Structure formats: C-alpha cells, structure tokens
Amino acid sequence: MRLAIIVLAAGRSRRFGSRDKLRVPLEGRPVAQHVVRLLRGQPSAIRIVVLRDRRLAGMFRGFRVVRIDRAAQGLSLAAGLRAATRAGASHALVLLADMPRVTRADLRRILHGALTHPAMASAKTPMPPALIPRHLFPLALANRRDQGAGAILRQRPDLILHELAEAHLVDIDRPQDLVRLRPKAIAAGSAES
C-alpha cells in the first residue's frame, strides 16, 4: 500500500468566531499541531495538507502543501486527492485538522485490512478519518455538490465502518467544543459521572 495522508485544513472557522480555530492553543500547542504530532508515527506515508491560509503552512513541516482559494469541503478533498494521485498513492487517509483527539490506534483500525473497500470511523454516524482506495478517487473528484468524503462514501455498499471512541472523534467547530476538550472540563465531566 502506498498511503497518502491528507489533512484538510482549509476551513474558514466561521462558527468559531473571530479567531482561527486551528491556531487556538489546546494543551500547550495549536489545535492543528495535534494532528501533525499524531502523524509523526507514519514515516513512509505521503503527507499532504490542504490549506487556504498560507500562514498555517509553517505548522505542517514535512507535508506537501496544497493551497486552495475557497474553503469548500469538496474542493479541499478534491485538491488533496489530486495531489495523492500525482504522488502515486494507492489509498488516501483523510483527516481533519480540527480533530485533535484521534489516536494512532484509531488510524491503525481504519487502515486494518485495507484493500479495495473504503473505510470510515463511526461513533454514532460515519465520519473522518476516512480511507479512500485509489479506484474511488474519481468519484470524489467528480463531485460537483461540495460534499466531503463522508457524504460520498456513505453511498457505498462496501463501506467498512470502524466503531471508535466518541471522545476521540470530537470535531472543533465552536468555542464550546474546545472548552469541552480542556483537561479541567474533562476532569469535571468524569467527576460528575
């Protein structure tokens, strides 16, 4: 398997307010740095990041940077898959830069047994991380309705869902999402259970 790991980091953070959520600190580092740190354990993979804001590129050292002008989800995915195709990838593992709790064990589960079937994480619904085999790249590249990988792969009867811990699949969209991830909030939540 020649794996391309595509990190989508081109969103506008509109629901987060005036700050860029990927730059906001979480446990001593910007949110986006958590996914970078996670991927240090994947040395043989082709690493690609799709950005809209050039200023984020410094956080993704060692990644092939693909810059797009618009933040549409489908455009980000397509740009990443085109870069993966050029690099000769047989599979693309799609991650979001605003999901700081995904673990290496989660990635191993998504990649386990990967051949021709697409795979996605699932807590209550299918979501990233998502694995797309190369023969399905054209399906995502032909997408004209700005759908992300999830909307496209959920239509596949051969989709494999890997149940992962819901706490690992937190997607930071609003400031309150970040607050729930801070250690004190987590500790308080455990004490209440």
PDB file of C-alpha atoms in Angstrom:
ATOM      1  CA  MET A   1       0.000   0.000   0.000  1.00  0.00           C
ATOM      2  CA  ARG A   2       1.301   3.450  -0.913  1.00  0.00           C
ATOM      3  CA  LEU A   3      -0.588   5.625   1.539  1.00  0.00           C
ATOM      4  CA  ALA A   4      -1.218   9.337   1.236  1.00  0.00           C
ATOM      5  CA  ILE A   5      -2.403  11.022   4.409  1.00  0.00           C
ATOM      6  CA  ILE A   6      -4.440  14.105   3.526  1.00  0.00           C
ATOM      7  CA  VAL A   7      -5.106  16.646   6.268  1.00  0.00           C
ATOM      8  CA  LEU A   8      -7.904  19.064   5.423  1.00  0.00           C
ATOM      9  CA  ALA A   9      -7.159  22.450   6.992  1.00  0.00           C
ATOM     10  CA  ALA A  10      -8.750  24.936   4.602  1.00  0.00           C
ATOM     11  CA  GLY A  11     -11.917  25.866   6.506  1.00  0.00           C
ATOM     12  CA  ARG A  12     -12.822  29.426   7.449  1.00  0.00           C
ATOM     13  CA  SER A  13     -13.636  28.763  11.131  1.00  0.00           C
ATOM     14  CA  ARG A  14     -16.838  30.806  10.787  1.00  0.00           C
ATOM     15  CA  ARG A  15     -18.628  29.066  13.643  1.00  0.00           C
ATOM     16  CA  PHE A  16     -15.611  29.560  15.899  1.00  0.00           C
ATOM     17  CA  GLY A  17     -15.850  33.348  15.858  1.00  0.00           C
ATOM     18  CA  SER A  18     -13.117  35.847  15.032  1.00  0.00           C
ATOM     19  CA  ARG A  19     -10.160  33.517  15.738  1.00  0.00           C
ATOM     20  CA  ASP A  20      -8.794  30.735  13.556  1.00  0.00           C
ATOM     21  CA  LYS A  21      -9.631  27.556  15.477  1.00  0.00           C
ATOM     22  CA  LEU A  22      -6.557  25.762  14.129  1.00  0.00           C
ATOM     23  CA  ARG A  23      -4.281  28.319  15.829  1.00  0.00           C
ATOM     24  CA  VAL A  24      -6.059  28.311  19.197  1.00  0.00           C
ATOM     25  CA  PRO A  25      -3.990  26.605  21.928  1.00  0.00           C
ATOM     26  CA  LEU A  26      -5.047  23.263  23.335  1.00  0.00           C
ATOM     27  CA  GLU A  27      -2.725  21.726  25.919  1.00  0.00           C
ATOM     28  CA  GLY A  28       0.191  23.965  25.023  1.00  0.00           C
ATOM     29  CA  ARG A  29       0.056  23.721  21.238  1.00  0.00           C
ATOM     30  CA  PRO A  30      -2.233  24.955  18.466  1.00  0.00           C
ATOM     31  CA  VAL A  31      -5.152  22.653  17.642  1.00  0.00           C
ATOM     32  CA  ALA A  32      -3.669  21.786  14.217  1.00  0.00           C
ATOM     33  CA  GLN A  33      -0.388  20.672  15.806  1.00  0.00           C
ATOM     34  CA  HIS A  34      -2.145  17.725  17.438  1.00  0.00           C
ATOM     35  CA  VAL A  35      -2.756  16.040  14.075  1.00  0.00           C
ATOM     36  CA  VAL A  36       0.823  16.831  12.988  1.00  0.00           C
ATOM     37  CA  ARG A  37       2.120  15.174  16.144  1.00  0.00           C
ATOM     38  CA  LEU A  38      -0.149  12.161  15.571  1.00  0.00           C
ATOM     39  CA  LEU A  39       1.289  11.632  12.095  1.00  0.00           C
ATOM     40  CA  ARG A  40       4.922  11.546  13.188  1.00  0.00           C
ATOM     41  CA  GLY A  41       4.433   7.803  13.567  1.00  0.00           C
ATOM     42  CA  GLN A  42       3.678   7.339   9.847  1.00  0.00           C
ATOM     43  CA  PRO A  43       7.136   7.845   8.290  1.00  0.00           C
ATOM     44  CA  SER A  44       6.525   6.054   4.999  1.00  0.00           C
ATOM     45  CA  ALA A  45       3.262   7.811   4.148  1.00  0.00           C
ATOM     46  CA  ILE A  46       2.994  10.710   1.726  1.00  0.00           C
ATOM     47  CA  ARG A  47       1.822  13.651   3.840  1.00  0.00           C
ATOM     48  CA  ILE A  48      -0.390  16.268   2.220  1.00  0.00           C
ATOM     49  CA  VAL A  49      -2.112  19.245   3.806  1.00  0.00           C
ATOM     50  CA  VAL A  50      -4.760  21.318   2.041  1.00  0.00           C
ATOM     51  CA  LEU A  51      -4.738  24.951   3.204  1.00  0.00           C
ATOM     52  CA  ARG A  52      -6.459  28.180   2.378  1.00  0.00           C
ATOM     53  CA  ASP A  53      -4.388  30.341   4.745  1.00  0.00           C
ATOM     54  CA  ARG A  54      -0.664  30.347   3.853  1.00  0.00           C
ATOM     55  CA  ARG A  55       0.235  31.291   7.417  1.00  0.00           C
ATOM     56  CA  LEU A  56      -0.667  27.778   8.561  1.00  0.00           C
ATOM     57  CA  ALA A  57       1.952  26.138   6.325  1.00  0.00           C
ATOM     58  CA  GLY A  58       4.673  26.515   8.979  1.00  0.00           C
ATOM     59  CA  MET A  59       2.767  24.156  11.275  1.00  0.00           C
ATOM     60  CA  PHE A  60       2.906  21.418   8.653  1.00  0.00           C
ATOM     61  CA  ARG A  61       6.640  20.939   8.104  1.00  0.00           C
ATOM     62  CA  GLY A  62       7.371  17.836   6.059  1.00  0.00           C
ATOM     63  CA  PHE A  63       3.961  17.948   4.352  1.00  0.00           C
ATOM     64  CA  ARG A  64       3.282  18.669   0.709  1.00  0.00           C
ATOM     65  CA  VAL A  65       1.241  21.869   0.881  1.00  0.00           C
ATOM     66  CA  VAL A  66      -1.720  22.255  -1.471  1.00  0.00           C
ATOM     67  CA  ARG A  67      -3.242  25.708  -1.355  1.00  0.00           C
ATOM     68  CA  ILE A  68      -6.792  26.477  -2.430  1.00  0.00           C
ATOM     69  CA  ASP A  69      -8.618  29.802  -2.573  1.00  0.00           C
ATOM     70  CA  ARG A  70     -12.052  28.678  -1.390  1.00  0.00           C
ATOM     71  CA  ALA A  71     -12.854  26.754   1.751  1.00  0.00           C
ATOM     72  CA  ALA A  72     -15.474  24.414   0.295  1.00  0.00           C
ATOM     73  CA  GLN A  73     -15.197  20.886   1.704  1.00  0.00           C
ATOM     74  CA  GLY A  74     -15.462  19.160  -1.660  1.00  0.00           C
ATOM     75  CA  LEU A  75     -12.770  21.425  -3.139  1.00  0.00           C
ATOM     76  CA  SER A  76     -10.395  20.615  -0.279  1.00  0.00           C
ATOM     77  CA  LEU A  77     -10.910  16.899  -0.685  1.00  0.00           C
ATOM     78  CA  ALA A  78     -10.518  17.060  -4.466  1.00  0.00           C
ATOM     79  CA  ALA A  79      -7.311  19.108  -4.184  1.00  0.00           C
ATOM     80  CA  GLY A  80      -5.864  16.583  -1.729  1.00  0.00           C
ATOM     81  CA  LEU A  81      -6.843  13.608  -3.885  1.00  0.00           C
ATOM     82  CA  ARG A  82      -5.294  15.188  -6.989  1.00  0.00           C
ATOM     83  CA  ALA A  83      -2.027  15.611  -5.060  1.00  0.00           C
ATOM     84  CA  ALA A  84      -2.275  11.989  -3.847  1.00  0.00           C
ATOM     85  CA  THR A  85      -2.836  10.819  -7.429  1.00  0.00           C
ATOM     86  CA  ARG A  86       0.233  12.734  -8.650  1.00  0.00           C
ATOM     87  CA  ALA A  87       2.267  11.138  -5.857  1.00  0.00           C
ATOM     88  CA  GLY A  88       1.193   7.636  -6.927  1.00  0.00           C
ATOM     89  CA  ALA A  89      -0.857   6.828  -3.811  1.00  0.00           C
ATOM     90  CA  SER A  90      -2.882   3.620  -3.757  1.00  0.00           C
ATOM     91  CA  HIS A  91      -5.011   4.865  -0.820  1.00  0.00           C
ATOM     92  CA  ALA A  92      -5.799   8.204   0.805  1.00  0.00           C
ATOM     93  CA  LEU A  93      -6.415   8.523   4.529  1.00  0.00           C
ATOM     94  CA  VAL A  94      -8.383  11.736   5.043  1.00  0.00           C
ATOM     95  CA  LEU A  95      -8.124  13.533   8.385  1.00  0.00           C
ATOM     96  CA  LEU A  96      -9.440  16.858   9.626  1.00  0.00           C
ATOM     97  CA  ALA A  97      -7.021  19.296  11.250  1.00  0.00           C
ATOM     98  CA  ASP A  98      -9.648  20.195  13.853  1.00  0.00           C
ATOM     99  CA  MET A  99      -9.965  16.683  15.330  1.00  0.00           C
ATOM    100  CA  PRO A 100      -7.165  16.685  17.940  1.00  0.00           C
ATOM    101  CA  ARG A 101      -8.166  13.510  19.830  1.00  0.00           C
ATOM    102  CA  VAL A 102      -7.760  10.923  17.055  1.00  0.00           C
ATOM    103  CA  THR A 103      -5.138   8.380  18.142  1.00  0.00           C
ATOM    104  CA  ARG A 104      -2.600   6.175  16.375  1.00  0.00           C
ATOM    105  CA  ALA A 105      -4.658   3.156  17.428  1.00  0.00           C
ATOM    106  CA  ASP A 106      -7.680   4.731  15.700  1.00  0.00           C
ATOM    107  CA  LEU A 107      -5.676   5.124  12.494  1.00  0.00           C
ATOM    108  CA  ARG A 108      -4.457   1.523  12.686  1.00  0.00           C
ATOM    109  CA  ARG A 109      -8.076   0.349  12.957  1.00  0.00           C
ATOM    110  CA  ILE A 110      -9.111   2.380   9.897  1.00  0.00           C
ATOM    111  CA  LEU A 111      -6.148   1.026   7.911  1.00  0.00           C
ATOM    112  CA  HIS A 112      -6.504  -2.585   9.079  1.00  0.00           C
ATOM    113  CA  GLY A 113      -7.305  -4.882   6.195  1.00  0.00           C
ATOM    114  CA  ALA A 114      -7.474  -2.017   3.710  1.00  0.00           C
ATOM    115  CA  LEU A 115      -7.645  -3.333   0.199  1.00  0.00           C
ATOM    116  CA  THR A 116     -10.349  -2.145  -2.163  1.00  0.00           C
ATOM    117  CA  HIS A 117     -13.067  -1.172   0.318  1.00  0.00           C
ATOM    118  CA  PRO A 118     -13.457   2.362   1.649  1.00  0.00           C
ATOM    119  CA  ALA A 119     -13.487   2.731   5.434  1.00  0.00           C
ATOM    120  CA  MET A 120     -14.594   5.369   7.914  1.00  0.00           C
ATOM    121  CA  ALA A 121     -14.653   5.922  11.638  1.00  0.00           C
ATOM    122  CA  SER A 122     -18.002   5.803  13.355  1.00  0.00           C
ATOM    123  CA  ALA A 123     -19.237   6.846  16.759  1.00  0.00           C
ATOM    124  CA  LYS A 124     -22.930   7.459  16.153  1.00  0.00           C
ATOM    125  CA  THR A 125     -22.546   8.249  12.449  1.00  0.00           C
ATOM    126  CA  PRO A 126     -19.810   7.694   9.841  1.00  0.00           C
ATOM    127  CA  MET A 127     -17.154  10.406   9.952  1.00  0.00           C
ATOM    128  CA  PRO A 128     -13.452  11.068   9.400  1.00  0.00           C
ATOM    129  CA  PRO A 129     -10.902   9.655   9.487  1.00  0.00           C
ATOM    130  CA  ALA A 130     -11.793   8.069   6.171  1.00  0.00           C
ATOM    131  CA  LEU A 131      -9.810   5.741   3.941  1.00  0.00           C
ATOM    132  CA  ILE A 132     -10.399   6.018   0.210  1.00  0.00           C
ATOM    133  CA  PRO A 133      -8.856   3.466  -2.164  1.00  0.00           C
ATOM    134  CA  ARG A 134      -7.499   4.891  -5.420  1.00  0.00           C
ATOM    135  CA  HIS A 135     -10.203   3.358  -7.604  1.00  0.00           C
ATOM    136  CA  LEU A 136     -12.701   5.636  -5.782  1.00  0.00           C
ATOM    137  CA  PHE A 137     -10.698   8.860  -6.214  1.00  0.00           C
ATOM    138  CA  PRO A 138     -12.611   9.702  -9.444  1.00  0.00           C
ATOM    139  CA  LEU A 139     -15.911   9.508  -7.540  1.00  0.00           C
ATOM    140  CA  ALA A 140     -14.766  12.252  -5.173  1.00  0.00           C
ATOM    141  CA  LEU A 141     -13.069  14.250  -7.937  1.00  0.00           C
ATOM    142  CA  ALA A 142     -16.291  14.258  -9.982  1.00  0.00           C
ATOM    143  CA  ASN A 143     -18.245  15.624  -7.010  1.00  0.00           C
ATOM    144  CA  ARG A 144     -19.926  18.881  -8.055  1.00  0.00           C
ATOM    145  CA  ARG A 145     -22.067  19.393  -4.942  1.00  0.00           C
ATOM    146  CA  ASP A 146     -19.299  20.265  -2.480  1.00  0.00           C
ATOM    147  CA  GLN A 147     -19.663  17.083  -0.466  1.00  0.00           C
ATOM    148  CA  GLY A 148     -16.945  15.822   1.806  1.00  0.00           C
ATOM    149  CA  ALA A 149     -15.654  12.258   1.862  1.00  0.00           C
ATOM    150  CA  GLY A 150     -18.374  11.154   4.265  1.00  0.00           C
ATOM    151  CA  ALA A 151     -21.284  12.092   2.029  1.00  0.00           C
ATOM    152  CA  ILE A 152     -19.663  10.299  -0.900  1.00  0.00           C
ATOM    153  CA  LEU A 153     -18.550   7.146   0.933  1.00  0.00           C
ATOM    154  CA  ARG A 154     -21.818   6.665   2.824  1.00  0.00           C
ATOM    155  CA  GLN A 155     -23.390   5.835  -0.549  1.00  0.00           C
ATOM    156  CA  ARG A 156     -21.046   2.863  -0.987  1.00  0.00           C
ATOM    157  CA  PRO A 157     -22.472  -0.550  -0.007  1.00  0.00           C
ATOM    158  CA  ASP A 158     -18.892  -1.791   0.547  1.00  0.00           C
ATOM    159  CA  LEU A 159     -18.099   0.902   3.149  1.00  0.00           C
ATOM    160  CA  ILE A 160     -16.474  -0.564   6.267  1.00  0.00           C
ATOM    161  CA  LEU A 161     -17.294   1.258   9.492  1.00  0.00           C
ATOM    162  CA  HIS A 162     -14.895   1.087  12.423  1.00  0.00           C
ATOM    163  CA  GLU A 163     -16.506   1.934  15.757  1.00  0.00           C
ATOM    164  CA  LEU A 164     -14.140   4.308  17.559  1.00  0.00           C
ATOM    165  CA  ALA A 165     -14.498   6.066  20.883  1.00  0.00           C
ATOM    166  CA  GLU A 166     -16.749   9.094  20.543  1.00  0.00           C
ATOM    167  CA  ALA A 167     -14.313  11.124  22.679  1.00  0.00           C
ATOM    168  CA  HIS A 168     -11.616  10.600  20.009  1.00  0.00           C
ATOM    169  CA  LEU A 169     -13.803  11.932  17.206  1.00  0.00           C
ATOM    170  CA  VAL A 170     -14.555  15.380  18.601  1.00  0.00           C
ATOM    171  CA  ASP A 171     -14.546  17.945  15.810  1.00  0.00           C
ATOM    172  CA  ILE A 172     -13.852  21.507  16.954  1.00  0.00           C
ATOM    173  CA  ASP A 173     -16.305  23.834  15.236  1.00  0.00           C
ATOM    174  CA  ARG A 174     -17.352  26.226  18.029  1.00  0.00           C
ATOM    175  CA  PRO A 175     -15.524  27.631  21.076  1.00  0.00           C
ATOM    176  CA  GLN A 176     -17.605  25.401  23.380  1.00  0.00           C
ATOM    177  CA  ASP A 177     -16.224  22.317  21.569  1.00  0.00           C
ATOM    178  CA  LEU A 178     -12.729  23.391  22.565  1.00  0.00           C
ATOM    179  CA  VAL A 179     -13.771  24.129  26.135  1.00  0.00           C
ATOM    180  CA  ARG A 180     -15.072  20.553  26.480  1.00  0.00           C
ATOM    181  CA  LEU A 181     -11.635  19.233  25.488  1.00  0.00           C
ATOM    182  CA  ARG A 182      -9.654  21.150  28.065  1.00  0.00           C
ATOM    183  CA  PRO A 183      -8.367  18.889  30.876  1.00  0.00           C
ATOM    184  CA  LYS A 184     -10.309  20.665  33.655  1.00  0.00           C
ATOM    185  CA  ALA A 185     -13.573  20.276  31.722  1.00  0.00           C
ATOM    186  CA  ILE A 186     -12.792  16.596  31.083  1.00  0.00           C
ATOM    187  CA  ALA A 187     -11.917  16.012  34.747  1.00  0.00           C
ATOM    188  CA  ALA A 188     -15.093  17.786  35.887  1.00  0.00           C
ATOM    189  CA  GLY A 189     -17.152  15.670  33.483  1.00  0.00           C
ATOM    190  CA  SER A 190     -15.604  12.460  34.874  1.00  0.00           C
ATOM    191  CA  ALA A 191     -16.247  13.550  38.445  1.00  0.00           C
ATOM    192  CA  GLU A 192     -19.911  14.128  37.606  1.00  0.00           C
ATOM    193  CA  SER A 193     -20.349  10.653  36.048  1.00  0.00           C
TER     194      SER A 193
END
